[in-house]
Amino acid sequence: MDKTLQTTLAESIRTIPDYPKPGIQFRDITTLLNQPRAFRRSVDELVHPYAGTGIEQVAGIEARGFILGGAIAHQLSAGFVPIRKKGKLPHETVRIAYSLEYGVDEMEMHRDAVKPGQKVMLVDDLIATGGTAEGAVKLLQQMGADVVAACFVIDLPELGGRAKIEALGVPVRTLIAFEGH
Ligand code: AMP
């Protein structure tokens, strides 16, 4: 990976110590989205390996995955599938529980949002423990989707999320790694 990309990303992501609770280093991508070059490069780098591979849908995880996923879907001439917290989608949904650091929550997608065999890319801003993305991949796979990649701008490798997704047979692409939580 070229140094320019690493520098562009490192300089555009803001770190907020002890947010939302003590011990968490919150990696804030609103500053990246706010910088045209950083936003564009992030989208380009996530799209690049998959251009022309026949991805039909990009699934984005609420809420930051919507921003990146929408831009990526546009670049790939793919559709977009929102994966949302429970109770937000208006039509018939499928739901899955997923693990958070403390406890569990549930996410949903519309039952008719992907068709069996469709090639889908999953997108979020960051992978930490991988619990959120694991839930999303399982939901998509349950609906018969062929999840060909899970893409994130940021990886927190110490939390081991990548292995969880790869164990589901889905390759993971990330652009920058940060130490710690
Ligand atoms: P996880 O399920 O542990 O992989 O957590 C991933 C989700 O939580 C993503 O939607 C992230 O946006 C959010 N998240 C987890 N840790 C952080 C962090 N240190 N900074 C910013 N967002 C985070």
Coordinates of C-alpha atoms and ligand atoms in Angstrom, one line a residue:
M1 CA 0.0 0.0 0.0
D2 CA 1.5 3.4 -1.0
K3 CA 2.6 5.8 1.7
T4 CA 0.5 8.6 0.3
L5 CA -2.7 6.7 1.0
Q6 CA -1.6 5.9 4.5
T7 CA -0.7 9.5 5.2
T8 CA -3.9 10.8 3.7
L9 CA -5.9 8.5 5.9
A10 CA -3.9 8.9 9.0
E11 CA -4.1 12.7 8.8
S12 CA -7.8 12.8 8.1
I13 CA -9.1 10.4 10.8
R14 CA -9.7 12.1 14.1
T15 CA -9.1 10.2 17.3
I16 CA -11.3 11.1 20.3
P17 CA -9.8 9.5 23.5
D18 CA -12.2 7.9 26.0
Y19 CA -15.3 8.2 23.8
P20 CA -18.0 7.0 24.2
K21 CA -16.5 5.6 27.4
P22 CA -13.2 5.4 29.2
G23 CA -10.5 3.3 27.4
I24 CA -12.0 3.6 23.9
Q25 CA -10.1 5.5 21.3
F26 CA -12.9 6.6 19.0
R27 CA -11.8 6.8 15.4
D28 CA -13.9 9.6 13.9
I29 CA -14.3 9.4 10.1
T30 CA -16.4 12.6 9.9
T31 CA -13.2 14.5 9.4
L32 CA -12.2 12.1 6.6
L33 CA -15.6 12.5 4.9
N34 CA -15.1 16.3 5.3
Q35 CA -11.9 16.2 3.2
P36 CA -12.7 15.7 -0.5
R37 CA -9.4 14.0 -1.3
A38 CA -9.5 11.6 1.7
F39 CA -13.2 10.7 1.0
R40 CA -12.6 10.1 -2.7
R41 CA -9.4 8.1 -2.1
S42 CA -11.0 5.9 0.5
V43 CA -13.9 5.1 -1.8
D44 CA -11.6 4.5 -4.8
E45 CA -9.3 2.2 -2.8
L46 CA -12.2 0.1 -1.5
V47 CA -13.7 -0.1 -5.0
H48 CA -10.6 -0.8 -7.0
P49 CA -10.1 -4.6 -6.6
Y50 CA -13.8 -5.2 -7.3
A51 CA -14.4 -3.0 -10.3
G52 CA -15.7 -5.3 -13.1
T53 CA -16.2 -8.3 -10.9
G54 CA -19.9 -8.3 -11.2
I55 CA -20.9 -7.1 -7.7
E56 CA -24.6 -6.5 -7.9
Q57 CA -25.4 -5.1 -4.4
V58 CA -23.4 -3.2 -1.8
A59 CA -24.7 -3.7 1.7
G60 CA -23.9 -0.9 4.2
I61 CA -24.2 -1.1 8.0
E62 CA -26.0 1.8 9.7
A63 CA -25.0 4.6 9.8
R64 CA -21.5 5.3 8.6
G65 CA -21.6 2.3 6.3
F66 CA -24.4 4.0 4.4
I67 CA -22.2 7.0 3.5
L68 CA -19.3 4.9 2.2
G69 CA -21.5 2.1 0.8
G70 CA -23.6 4.5 -1.2
A71 CA -20.6 6.1 -2.8
I72 CA -19.1 2.6 -3.5
A73 CA -22.3 1.3 -5.0
H74 CA -22.5 4.3 -7.3
Q75 CA -18.9 3.6 -8.5
L76 CA -19.6 -0.1 -9.0
S77 CA -22.9 0.6 -10.7
A78 CA -24.4 -1.7 -8.1
G79 CA -27.5 -1.4 -5.9
F80 CA -27.5 -0.5 -2.2
V81 CA -28.9 -2.5 0.7
P82 CA -29.3 -0.8 4.1
I83 CA -28.6 -3.0 7.1
R84 CA -30.3 -1.2 10.0
K85 CA -30.9 -1.4 13.7
K86 CA -34.2 -3.2 14.5
G87 CA -37.5 -1.4 14.0
K88 CA -36.3 1.1 11.3
L89 CA -37.2 -0.6 8.1
P90 CA -40.8 -0.3 6.9
H91 CA -41.3 -3.6 4.9
E92 CA -41.0 -7.3 5.8
T93 CA -37.5 -7.9 7.4
V94 CA -35.2 -10.6 8.4
R95 CA -33.4 -10.1 11.7
I96 CA -30.3 -11.4 13.5
A97 CA -28.9 -10.9 16.9
Y98 CA -25.2 -9.9 17.1
S99 CA -22.7 -9.4 19.9
L100 CA -21.6 -6.1 21.2
E101 CA -18.8 -5.6 23.7
Y102 CA -21.4 -5.8 26.5
G103 CA -24.6 -7.7 25.6
V104 CA -26.4 -8.2 22.3
D105 CA -28.4 -6.1 19.8
E106 CA -30.3 -6.9 16.7
M107 CA -30.0 -5.8 13.1
E108 CA -32.4 -6.2 10.1
M109 CA -32.6 -6.0 6.4
H110 CA -35.6 -6.2 4.0
R111 CA -36.4 -9.8 3.1
D112 CA -36.5 -8.9 -0.6
A113 CA -33.3 -6.8 -0.7
V114 CA -31.0 -9.5 -2.0
K115 CA -31.7 -12.5 -4.3
P116 CA -30.2 -15.9 -3.9
G117 CA -26.8 -16.1 -5.7
Q118 CA -26.4 -12.3 -5.9
K119 CA -22.8 -11.1 -5.5
V120 CA -22.8 -8.7 -2.5
M121 CA -20.0 -6.5 -1.0
L122 CA -20.4 -5.5 2.7
V123 CA -19.2 -2.1 3.8
D124 CA -18.7 -0.3 7.2
D125 CA -16.3 2.3 8.4
L126 CA -14.4 0.2 10.9
I127 CA -14.0 -3.4 12.1
A128 CA -13.2 -3.9 15.8
T129 CA -14.3 -7.2 17.3
G130 CA -16.1 -8.1 14.1
G131 CA -19.4 -8.8 15.9
T132 CA -21.4 -6.3 13.8
A133 CA -20.0 -7.3 10.5
E134 CA -20.3 -11.0 11.4
G135 CA -24.0 -10.5 12.0
A136 CA -24.4 -8.7 8.7
V137 CA -22.6 -11.4 6.8
K138 CA -24.7 -14.1 8.4
L139 CA -27.9 -12.2 7.6
L140 CA -26.9 -11.8 3.9
Q141 CA -25.8 -15.4 3.6
Q142 CA -29.0 -16.6 5.2
M143 CA -30.8 -14.8 2.4
G144 CA -28.7 -16.7 -0.2
A145 CA -26.3 -13.9 -1.1
D146 CA -22.8 -14.6 -2.2
V147 CA -20.9 -12.2 0.0
V148 CA -17.7 -11.7 -2.0
A149 CA -16.0 -9.2 0.2
A150 CA -16.2 -7.2 3.5
C151 CA -14.6 -3.8 3.2
F152 CA -13.7 -1.3 5.9
V153 CA -11.6 1.9 6.0
I154 CA -10.2 1.1 9.5
D155 CA -9.1 -2.1 11.1
L156 CA -8.4 -2.5 14.8
P157 CA -6.3 -5.7 14.5
E158 CA -5.9 -6.3 18.2
L159 CA -9.6 -7.1 18.5
G160 CA -9.4 -9.9 15.9
G161 CA -12.5 -9.0 13.8
R162 CA -10.9 -10.0 10.5
A163 CA -10.6 -13.7 11.5
K164 CA -14.2 -13.8 12.4
I165 CA -15.3 -12.7 8.9
E166 CA -12.8 -14.8 7.1
A167 CA -14.1 -17.8 9.0
L168 CA -17.4 -17.3 7.2
G169 CA -15.5 -17.6 3.9
V170 CA -15.5 -13.8 3.2
P171 CA -12.3 -12.0 2.3
V172 CA -11.7 -8.8 4.2
R173 CA -10.2 -5.5 2.8
T174 CA -9.1 -2.7 5.1
L175 CA -7.1 0.5 4.3
I176 CA -5.5 1.5 7.6
A177 CA -4.9 -0.2 11.0
F178 CA -4.8 1.5 14.4
E179 CA -3.4 0.0 17.6
G180 CA -5.7 -0.6 20.6
H181 CA -9.4 -0.4 21.0
Ligands
AMP1 P1 -17.4 -4.4 16.2 O1 -18.7 -5.0 16.1 O2 -16.7 -4.6 17.5 O3 -16.4 -4.8 15.0 O4 -17.6 -2.9 16.1 C1 -17.8 -2.3 14.8 C2 -18.8 -1.2 14.9 O5 -18.7 -0.3 16.0 C3 -18.7 -0.3 13.6 O6 -19.9 0.0 13.1 C4 -17.9 0.9 14.1 O7 -18.3 2.1 13.5 C5 -18.1 0.9 15.6 N1 -16.8 1.1 16.4 C6 -16.3 0.1 17.2 N2 -15.1 0.5 17.8 C7 -14.9 1.8 17.3 C8 -13.9 2.8 17.5 N3 -12.9 2.6 18.3 N4 -14.0 4.0 16.9 C9 -15.1 4.2 16.1 N5 -16.1 3.3 15.8 C10 -16.0 2.1 16.4

